[in-house]
Amino acid sequence: MSEWGDGTRCVRAGLPEAKPGDPFLPGPVFAAPYHLDPFQGPGASPNGYGRPDNPTRRLLEAAVGELEGGECRVFATGQAAITGLLLTLLRPGDTVVLPTDGYFPVRAFATDVLEAIGVRVLFVPTVGPYPSFEGVRLVLVETPANPGLDVVDVAALAERAHAAGALLAVDNTTATPLGQRPLDLGADLVVASGTKALTGHSDLLLGYLVSRSTELIAAVTTWRTTTGSVPGAFDAWLAHRSLATLDLRLARQSANAAAVVDLLAGRPDVTGLRWPGRPDDPAYPVASTQMRRIPGVLSFDLGSAERVGRFIEAARLVAAATSFGGLHTTADRREQWGDDTAPGFVRLSCGAEDTADLVADIAAALDAAGPV
Ligand SMILES: Cc1ncc(COP(=O)(O)O)c(C=O)c1O
């Protein structure tokens, strides 16, 4: 599998062995209970009850696990995977390091729940400086961080964390497993929202966790079974079906981002442009060595909330929406969700439209938005 290119790996990921008469990707298995063997009970089959066991979910887990290079467990949402990781590993008295500039509900969870149960939380910007990891149980980074798109050197951080006896987890939502494989870079765990580019059609919620440690996977599986945060069979099947085109979608999204960045870099009415694939971006030196591909997400500042509104209203191909990584280009003014960003800060997620159409539409919408 590893000798194949990204497109081949995505198309083949998690597919069962070919059998005459069977579909390529079996349809969703809708079941709460399954028939049990009257004598052996659940011991006779891997399917006993839908919360711990579902064959559609297992195929998706095989697929994501192949792409990330580890054993995968999927969750109902990305947030369920991340909070599941934190609550599986952390006990009162433990210390966890979290990003100041990552997905904000993770920070809210840390202050509302983790600190309340006696976990010490250290917030550190993605670019550092990182404190000593002595006495730290878990370091969780998001790279590229959402929405500011800073990156951190995962291999260097893994070395530091391991030297101090800490575990390193990487949120791989923005990069996707085609953009980088944190486990290959030395991380112990990957968590992510599969809601974004991984599945990419803006029609489902999904989370996942991947590790090469059997003990960690066993602990997380127990957590998931006892708390019950599993995706349904239909969402798991849709996700697996969508995964097959990840390589194609990312290629177009990334090319669109590069072209939009070229346009925005030349406009005096756009400031604070960030995209880790741009050679003069502060994230470029690390991103260009650690990442295999740069995602279609960029950010910039249009000076005021009103101007962002006028820009989105004028655009025909840019939808106002949160989330990112989908087929349709979307823009999100992050301050409205509580991110610590300027009022005119926009996260733009490039979709799979034709590059020329998208660039022309964004240029016209910026013109129509007028001055700040
Ligand atoms: C980096 C990152 N991690 C985790 C999440 C949470 O994912 P979900 O919305 O699937 O719960 C998000 C959602 O935007 C995210 O951007």
CSV table of C-alpha atoms and ligand atoms in Angstrom, one decimal:
chain,number,residue,atom,x,y,z
A,1,MET,CA,0.0,0.0,0.0
A,2,SER,CA,2.7,2.5,1.0
A,3,GLU,CA,4.4,2.2,-2.5
A,4,TRP,CA,1.3,3.6,-4.1
A,5,GLY,CA,0.6,7.3,-4.9
A,6,ASP,CA,-2.0,9.3,-3.0
A,7,GLY,CA,-4.8,8.8,-5.5
A,8,THR,CA,-4.4,5.1,-5.5
A,9,ARG,CA,-4.2,4.9,-1.7
A,10,CYS,CA,-7.4,6.9,-1.4
A,11,VAL,CA,-9.3,4.9,-3.9
A,12,ARG,CA,-8.3,1.6,-2.4
A,13,ALA,CA,-8.3,2.6,1.3
A,14,GLY,CA,-10.2,0.2,3.5
A,15,LEU,CA,-11.9,-1.7,0.7
A,16,PRO,CA,-12.7,-5.4,1.5
A,17,GLU,CA,-11.2,-8.1,-0.6
A,18,ALA,CA,-12.8,-8.4,-4.0
A,19,LYS,CA,-15.4,-11.2,-4.2
A,20,PRO,CA,-17.5,-11.9,-7.3
A,21,GLY,CA,-20.9,-10.5,-6.8
A,22,ASP,CA,-20.0,-8.1,-4.0
A,23,PRO,CA,-20.0,-4.3,-4.3
A,24,PHE,CA,-16.7,-2.5,-4.2
A,25,LEU,CA,-17.7,-0.7,-1.0
A,26,PRO,CA,-20.5,-2.5,0.8
A,27,GLY,CA,-23.5,-0.4,1.8
A,28,PRO,CA,-24.2,0.7,5.3
A,29,VAL,CA,-25.1,-2.0,7.8
A,30,PHE,CA,-28.0,-0.6,9.9
A,31,ALA,CA,-28.2,-2.5,13.1
A,32,ALA,CA,-28.6,-1.9,16.8
A,33,PRO,CA,-28.6,-5.5,18.0
A,34,TYR,CA,-27.4,-8.3,15.6
A,35,HIS,CA,-28.5,-12.0,15.7
A,36,LEU,CA,-26.4,-13.7,18.4
A,37,ASP,CA,-25.3,-17.3,18.5
A,38,PRO,CA,-27.8,-18.9,20.9
A,39,PHE,CA,-24.9,-20.8,22.7
A,40,GLN,CA,-21.8,-18.7,22.3
A,41,GLY,CA,-23.5,-15.3,22.5
A,42,PRO,CA,-21.3,-12.4,21.4
A,43,GLY,CA,-18.2,-14.6,21.2
A,44,ALA,CA,-19.2,-16.0,17.8
A,45,SER,CA,-19.1,-12.8,15.8
A,46,PRO,CA,-17.4,-9.4,15.8
A,47,ASN,CA,-20.9,-7.9,15.7
A,48,GLY,CA,-22.8,-8.0,18.9
A,49,TYR,CA,-24.3,-4.6,19.5
A,50,GLY,CA,-24.2,-1.4,17.4
A,51,ARG,CA,-22.4,0.9,19.9
A,52,PRO,CA,-19.1,-1.1,20.1
A,53,ASP,CA,-19.5,-3.0,16.8
A,54,ASN,CA,-20.4,-2.0,13.3
A,55,PRO,CA,-18.9,-3.4,10.1
A,56,THR,CA,-19.4,-0.2,8.1
A,57,ARG,CA,-17.5,1.8,10.8
A,58,ARG,CA,-14.7,-0.8,10.8
A,59,LEU,CA,-14.2,-0.4,7.1
A,60,LEU,CA,-13.9,3.4,7.5
A,61,GLU,CA,-11.5,2.9,10.4
A,62,ALA,CA,-9.4,0.6,8.2
A,63,ALA,CA,-9.3,3.3,5.5
A,64,VAL,CA,-8.3,6.2,7.7
A,65,GLY,CA,-5.8,4.0,9.6
A,66,GLU,CA,-4.1,3.1,6.3
A,67,LEU,CA,-3.8,6.7,5.3
A,68,GLU,CA,-2.5,7.9,8.7
A,69,GLY,CA,-0.4,4.8,9.3
A,70,GLY,CA,-1.9,3.5,12.5
A,71,GLU,CA,-4.9,1.9,14.2
A,72,CYS,CA,-8.0,4.2,13.9
A,73,ARG,CA,-11.1,4.7,16.0
A,74,VAL,CA,-13.8,7.0,14.6
A,75,PHE,CA,-16.1,9.2,16.7
A,76,ALA,CA,-19.3,11.1,16.1
A,77,THR,CA,-17.4,14.4,15.7
A,78,GLY,CA,-13.9,15.8,15.9
A,79,GLN,CA,-14.7,17.4,19.2
A,80,ALA,CA,-15.8,14.0,20.6
A,81,ALA,CA,-12.4,12.5,19.4
A,82,ILE,CA,-10.4,15.3,21.1
A,83,THR,CA,-12.4,15.4,24.3
A,84,GLY,CA,-12.3,11.6,24.3
A,85,LEU,CA,-8.5,11.7,24.1
A,86,LEU,CA,-8.2,14.2,26.8
A,87,LEU,CA,-10.5,12.5,29.2
A,88,THR,CA,-9.0,9.0,28.5
A,89,LEU,CA,-5.5,10.2,29.3
A,90,LEU,CA,-5.8,12.9,31.9
A,91,ARG,CA,-6.4,12.5,35.6
A,92,PRO,CA,-6.6,15.1,38.4
A,93,GLY,CA,-3.0,16.4,39.1
A,94,ASP,CA,-1.9,15.8,35.5
A,95,THR,CA,-0.6,18.6,33.3
A,96,VAL,CA,-1.6,19.1,29.6
A,97,VAL,CA,-0.2,21.6,27.1
A,98,LEU,CA,-2.8,23.0,24.6
A,99,PRO,CA,-2.5,25.6,21.8
A,100,THR,CA,-3.6,29.2,22.5
A,101,ASP,CA,-4.4,29.6,18.8
A,102,GLY,CA,-6.2,26.3,18.0
A,103,TYR,CA,-9.8,25.4,17.6
A,104,PHE,CA,-11.4,27.4,20.4
A,105,PRO,CA,-14.0,24.8,21.8
A,106,VAL,CA,-11.0,22.7,22.9
A,107,ARG,CA,-9.8,25.7,25.0
A,108,ALA,CA,-13.3,26.2,26.4
A,109,PHE,CA,-13.4,22.5,27.3
A,110,ALA,CA,-10.1,22.7,29.0
A,111,THR,CA,-11.1,25.6,31.2
A,112,ASP,CA,-14.6,24.5,31.8
A,113,VAL,CA,-14.1,20.8,32.4
A,114,LEU,CA,-10.4,19.8,32.7
A,115,GLU,CA,-9.4,22.6,35.2
A,116,ALA,CA,-12.6,21.9,37.2
A,117,ILE,CA,-11.5,18.3,37.7
A,118,GLY,CA,-8.0,19.3,38.8
A,119,VAL,CA,-6.0,19.0,35.5
A,120,ARG,CA,-3.4,21.7,35.1
A,121,VAL,CA,-3.7,23.3,31.6
A,122,LEU,CA,-0.8,25.2,30.0
A,123,PHE,CA,-1.7,27.2,26.9
A,124,VAL,CA,1.1,27.8,24.5
A,125,PRO,CA,1.1,29.5,21.0
A,126,THR,CA,1.6,27.0,18.2
A,127,VAL,CA,4.9,28.6,17.2
A,128,GLY,CA,6.1,28.5,20.9
A,129,PRO,CA,8.2,29.1,22.9
A,130,TYR,CA,7.2,25.8,24.6
A,131,PRO,CA,7.9,25.4,28.3
A,132,SER,CA,9.8,22.5,29.8
A,133,PHE,CA,7.7,19.3,29.4
A,134,GLU,CA,8.9,17.9,32.8
A,135,GLY,CA,5.8,16.6,34.6
A,136,VAL,CA,3.6,17.0,31.5
A,137,ARG,CA,1.4,14.1,30.6
A,138,LEU,CA,0.2,15.2,27.2
A,139,VAL,CA,1.1,17.9,24.6
A,140,LEU,CA,-1.6,18.5,22.0
A,141,VAL,CA,-0.7,20.7,19.0
A,142,GLU,CA,-2.7,21.7,16.0
A,143,THR,CA,-0.6,22.2,12.9
A,144,PRO,CA,-1.4,24.1,10.8
A,145,ALA,CA,-3.4,25.8,13.6
A,146,ASN,CA,-6.9,26.9,12.9
A,147,PRO,CA,-7.6,29.7,12.0
A,148,GLY,CA,-4.1,31.5,12.1
A,149,LEU,CA,-2.3,28.8,10.1
A,150,ASP,CA,0.9,28.8,12.1
A,151,VAL,CA,2.8,25.5,12.1
A,152,VAL,CA,5.1,23.7,14.5
A,153,ASP,CA,7.9,21.2,13.9
A,154,VAL,CA,6.3,17.9,15.0
A,155,ALA,CA,9.5,15.8,14.9
A,156,ALA,CA,11.4,18.3,17.2
A,157,LEU,CA,8.4,18.6,19.6
A,158,ALA,CA,8.0,14.8,19.7
A,159,GLU,CA,11.7,14.4,20.7
A,160,ARG,CA,11.3,17.0,23.5
A,161,ALA,CA,8.0,15.5,24.7
A,162,HIS,CA,9.4,12.0,24.8
A,163,ALA,CA,12.6,13.0,26.5
A,164,ALA,CA,10.4,14.4,29.4
A,165,GLY,CA,8.1,11.3,29.4
A,166,ALA,CA,5.1,13.2,27.8
A,167,LEU,CA,2.9,12.0,24.9
A,168,LEU,CA,2.5,14.1,21.8
A,169,ALA,CA,-0.9,14.3,20.0
A,170,VAL,CA,-1.4,16.2,16.7
A,171,ASP,CA,-4.7,17.6,15.5
A,172,ASN,CA,-4.4,16.8,11.7
A,173,THR,CA,-7.7,18.3,10.7
A,174,THR,CA,-6.4,21.0,8.4
A,175,ALA,CA,-3.6,19.0,6.8
A,176,THR,CA,-5.4,15.7,6.4
A,177,PRO,CA,-3.3,12.5,6.2
A,178,LEU,CA,-2.3,13.3,2.7
A,179,GLY,CA,-0.8,16.7,3.9
A,180,GLN,CA,1.2,15.1,6.7
A,181,ARG,CA,1.5,11.9,8.7
A,182,PRO,CA,2.2,13.0,12.3
A,183,LEU,CA,2.8,9.4,13.4
A,184,ASP,CA,5.7,9.1,10.9
A,185,LEU,CA,7.1,12.4,12.4
A,186,GLY,CA,7.2,10.9,15.9
A,187,ALA,CA,3.8,11.8,17.4
A,188,ASP,CA,2.0,9.2,19.6
A,189,LEU,CA,-1.5,10.1,18.5
A,190,VAL,CA,-3.4,11.8,15.8
A,191,VAL,CA,-6.8,13.3,16.4
A,192,ALA,CA,-8.9,15.1,13.8
A,193,SER,CA,-12.2,16.3,12.6
A,194,GLY,CA,-13.2,14.3,9.6
A,195,THR,CA,-16.0,16.8,9.0
A,196,LYS,CA,-13.6,19.0,7.0
A,197,ALA,CA,-11.4,18.2,4.0
A,198,LEU,CA,-11.1,14.4,4.8
A,199,THR,CA,-14.7,13.9,3.8
A,200,GLY,CA,-15.1,17.3,2.1
A,201,HIS,CA,-18.8,17.4,1.1
A,202,SER,CA,-20.2,19.5,3.9
A,203,ASP,CA,-22.8,16.8,4.7
A,204,LEU,CA,-21.6,15.0,7.8
A,205,LEU,CA,-19.8,15.2,11.1
A,206,LEU,CA,-17.0,12.9,12.0
A,207,GLY,CA,-14.0,12.6,14.2
A,208,TYR,CA,-11.1,10.2,14.5
A,209,LEU,CA,-8.1,9.2,16.6
A,210,VAL,CA,-5.1,7.1,15.3
A,211,SER,CA,-2.2,5.6,17.2
A,212,ARG,CA,0.4,2.8,16.8
A,213,SER,CA,0.1,2.0,20.5
A,214,THR,CA,-2.2,-0.9,21.3
A,215,GLU,CA,-2.6,0.2,24.9
A,216,LEU,CA,-3.7,3.7,23.9
A,217,ILE,CA,-6.1,2.4,21.3
A,218,ALA,CA,-7.5,-0.1,23.8
A,219,ALA,CA,-8.1,2.7,26.3
A,220,VAL,CA,-9.7,5.0,23.7
A,221,THR,CA,-11.9,2.2,22.5
A,222,THR,CA,-13.1,1.5,26.0
A,223,TRP,CA,-13.7,5.3,26.4
A,224,ARG,CA,-15.8,5.4,23.2
A,225,THR,CA,-17.8,2.3,24.1
A,226,THR,CA,-18.7,3.5,27.5
A,227,THR,CA,-19.5,7.1,26.6
A,228,GLY,CA,-21.1,6.1,23.3
A,229,SER,CA,-19.9,8.8,20.9
A,230,VAL,CA,-20.0,6.8,17.6
A,231,PRO,CA,-21.0,7.9,14.1
A,232,GLY,CA,-24.0,6.2,12.6
A,233,ALA,CA,-23.6,3.6,9.8
A,234,PHE,CA,-24.8,5.9,7.1
A,235,ASP,CA,-22.4,8.7,8.0
A,236,ALA,CA,-19.6,6.2,8.2
A,237,TRP,CA,-20.4,4.9,4.8
A,238,LEU,CA,-20.7,8.4,3.3
A,239,ALA,CA,-17.4,9.3,4.8
A,240,HIS,CA,-15.7,6.2,3.3
A,241,ARG,CA,-17.2,6.9,-0.1
A,242,SER,CA,-16.0,10.6,0.1
A,243,LEU,CA,-12.5,9.6,1.2
A,244,ALA,CA,-11.9,8.0,-2.2
A,245,THR,CA,-11.6,11.4,-3.9
A,246,LEU,CA,-9.5,13.1,-1.2
A,247,ASP,CA,-6.5,13.3,-3.5
A,248,LEU,CA,-8.5,14.9,-6.3
A,249,ARG,CA,-10.2,17.3,-4.1
A,250,LEU,CA,-7.1,18.4,-2.2
A,251,ALA,CA,-5.2,18.9,-5.5
A,252,ARG,CA,-7.9,21.4,-6.8
A,253,GLN,CA,-8.3,23.1,-3.4
A,254,SER,CA,-4.6,23.6,-3.0
A,255,ALA,CA,-4.2,24.9,-6.6
A,256,ASN,CA,-7.1,27.3,-6.0
A,257,ALA,CA,-5.5,28.5,-2.8
A,258,ALA,CA,-2.2,29.2,-4.5
A,259,ALA,CA,-4.0,31.2,-7.2
A,260,VAL,CA,-6.1,33.2,-4.7
A,261,VAL,CA,-3.0,33.9,-2.6
A,262,ASP,CA,-1.3,35.3,-5.7
A,263,LEU,CA,-4.3,37.5,-6.3
A,264,LEU,CA,-4.6,38.7,-2.7
A,265,ALA,CA,-0.8,39.3,-2.3
A,266,GLY,CA,-1.0,41.9,-5.0
A,267,ARG,CA,-3.9,43.8,-3.5
A,268,PRO,CA,-3.2,46.7,-1.2
A,269,ASP,CA,-6.7,46.5,0.3
A,270,VAL,CA,-5.9,43.0,1.8
A,271,THR,CA,-3.5,42.6,4.8
A,272,GLY,CA,-2.3,39.8,7.0
A,273,LEU,CA,-2.3,37.2,4.3
A,274,ARG,CA,-1.4,33.8,5.6
A,275,TRP,CA,-0.9,30.5,3.7
A,276,PRO,CA,1.8,28.0,4.7
A,277,GLY,CA,2.5,27.3,1.0
A,278,ARG,CA,3.6,30.8,0.2
A,279,PRO,CA,7.4,31.1,0.3
A,280,ASP,CA,7.4,34.4,2.3
A,281,ASP,CA,4.9,33.1,4.9
A,282,PRO,CA,6.4,32.6,8.4
A,283,ALA,CA,5.1,29.0,8.4
A,284,TYR,CA,6.7,28.1,5.1
A,285,PRO,CA,10.2,26.9,6.3
A,286,VAL,CA,8.7,24.2,8.6
A,287,ALA,CA,5.6,23.5,6.4
A,288,SER,CA,7.7,22.9,3.3
A,289,THR,CA,9.8,20.3,5.0
A,290,GLN,CA,7.2,18.5,7.2
A,291,MET,CA,4.1,18.7,5.0
A,292,ARG,CA,3.6,16.7,1.8
A,293,ARG,CA,0.9,19.0,0.5
A,294,ILE,CA,-0.6,22.3,1.6
A,295,PRO,CA,-4.3,22.5,2.2
A,296,GLY,CA,-6.7,25.0,0.5
A,297,VAL,CA,-7.3,27.1,3.6
A,298,LEU,CA,-5.9,30.6,3.8
A,299,SER,CA,-6.5,33.7,6.0
A,300,PHE,CA,-6.4,37.5,5.6
A,301,ASP,CA,-7.8,40.7,6.9
A,302,LEU,CA,-10.3,43.0,5.1
A,303,GLY,CA,-10.1,45.7,7.8
A,304,SER,CA,-13.6,45.6,9.2
A,305,ALA,CA,-16.6,43.3,9.7
A,306,GLU,CA,-18.7,45.4,7.4
A,307,ARG,CA,-16.2,45.0,4.5
A,308,VAL,CA,-16.1,41.3,5.0
A,309,GLY,CA,-19.9,41.3,4.8
A,310,ARG,CA,-19.9,43.3,1.6
A,311,PHE,CA,-17.2,41.0,0.1
A,312,ILE,CA,-19.1,37.8,0.8
A,313,GLU,CA,-22.4,39.3,-0.3
A,314,ALA,CA,-20.9,40.4,-3.6
A,315,ALA,CA,-19.2,37.1,-4.3
A,316,ARG,CA,-21.1,34.5,-6.3
A,317,LEU,CA,-18.7,31.6,-5.5
A,318,VAL,CA,-17.9,32.3,-1.9
A,319,ALA,CA,-20.5,31.2,0.7
A,320,ALA,CA,-20.6,32.5,4.2
A,321,ALA,CA,-20.1,29.4,6.3
A,322,THR,CA,-18.1,28.1,9.2
A,323,SER,CA,-16.2,24.8,8.7
A,324,PHE,CA,-13.7,24.3,5.9
A,325,GLY,CA,-12.2,21.8,3.5
A,326,GLY,CA,-15.5,21.3,1.4
A,327,LEU,CA,-16.1,21.3,-2.3
A,328,HIS,CA,-17.6,24.8,-2.2
A,329,THR,CA,-15.4,27.9,-1.4
A,330,THR,CA,-16.5,29.3,2.0
A,331,ALA,CA,-15.5,32.4,4.0
A,332,ASP,CA,-15.8,32.7,7.8
A,333,ARG,CA,-15.3,35.8,9.9
A,334,ARG,CA,-13.8,34.1,12.9
A,335,GLU,CA,-14.4,36.9,15.4
A,336,GLN,CA,-18.1,36.2,15.3
A,337,TRP,CA,-17.5,32.7,16.8
A,338,GLY,CA,-15.3,34.0,19.6
A,339,ASP,CA,-11.8,33.5,18.1
A,340,ASP,CA,-9.3,36.1,19.3
A,341,THR,CA,-9.0,37.6,15.8
A,342,ALA,CA,-9.5,41.1,14.3
A,343,PRO,CA,-13.0,42.0,13.2
A,344,GLY,CA,-12.0,41.9,9.5
A,345,PHE,CA,-10.1,38.5,9.8
A,346,VAL,CA,-11.4,36.0,7.3
A,347,ARG,CA,-10.6,32.3,7.0
A,348,LEU,CA,-11.1,31.3,3.4
A,349,SER,CA,-11.5,27.7,2.4
A,350,CYS,CA,-11.0,27.2,-1.3
A,351,GLY,CA,-13.3,24.6,-2.9
A,352,ALA,CA,-13.1,22.6,-6.1
A,353,GLU,CA,-14.4,25.3,-8.5
A,354,ASP,CA,-12.4,26.1,-11.6
A,355,THR,CA,-9.4,28.2,-10.6
A,356,ALA,CA,-10.1,31.0,-13.2
A,357,ASP,CA,-13.7,31.3,-12.1
A,358,LEU,CA,-12.8,31.5,-8.4
A,359,VAL,CA,-10.0,34.1,-8.9
A,360,ALA,CA,-12.2,36.3,-11.1
A,361,ASP,CA,-15.1,36.1,-8.6
A,362,ILE,CA,-13.0,37.0,-5.6
A,363,ALA,CA,-11.3,39.9,-7.4
A,364,ALA,CA,-14.7,41.3,-8.5
A,365,ALA,CA,-16.1,40.8,-5.0
A,366,LEU,CA,-13.2,42.7,-3.4
A,367,ASP,CA,-13.7,45.5,-5.9
A,368,ALA,CA,-17.4,45.6,-5.1
A,369,ALA,CA,-16.7,45.6,-1.4
A,370,GLY,CA,-15.1,49.0,-1.7
A,371,PRO,CA,-12.9,50.6,1.0
A,372,VAL,CA,-12.9,49.8,4.7
B,1,LIG,C1,-8.8,22.0,14.0
B,1,LIG,C2,-10.1,21.4,14.4
B,1,LIG,N1,-10.2,20.4,15.3
B,1,LIG,C3,-11.4,19.9,15.7
B,1,LIG,C4,-12.6,20.4,15.3
B,1,LIG,C5,-13.8,19.9,15.8
B,1,LIG,O1,-14.4,19.1,14.8
B,1,LIG,P1,-16.0,18.8,14.7
B,1,LIG,O2,-16.7,20.1,14.3
B,1,LIG,O3,-16.1,17.7,13.7
B,1,LIG,O4,-16.4,18.4,16.1
B,1,LIG,C6,-12.5,21.5,14.4
B,1,LIG,C7,-13.8,22.0,13.9
B,1,LIG,O5,-13.8,23.1,13.2
B,1,LIG,C8,-11.3,22.0,13.9
B,1,LIG,O6,-11.2,23.0,13.1
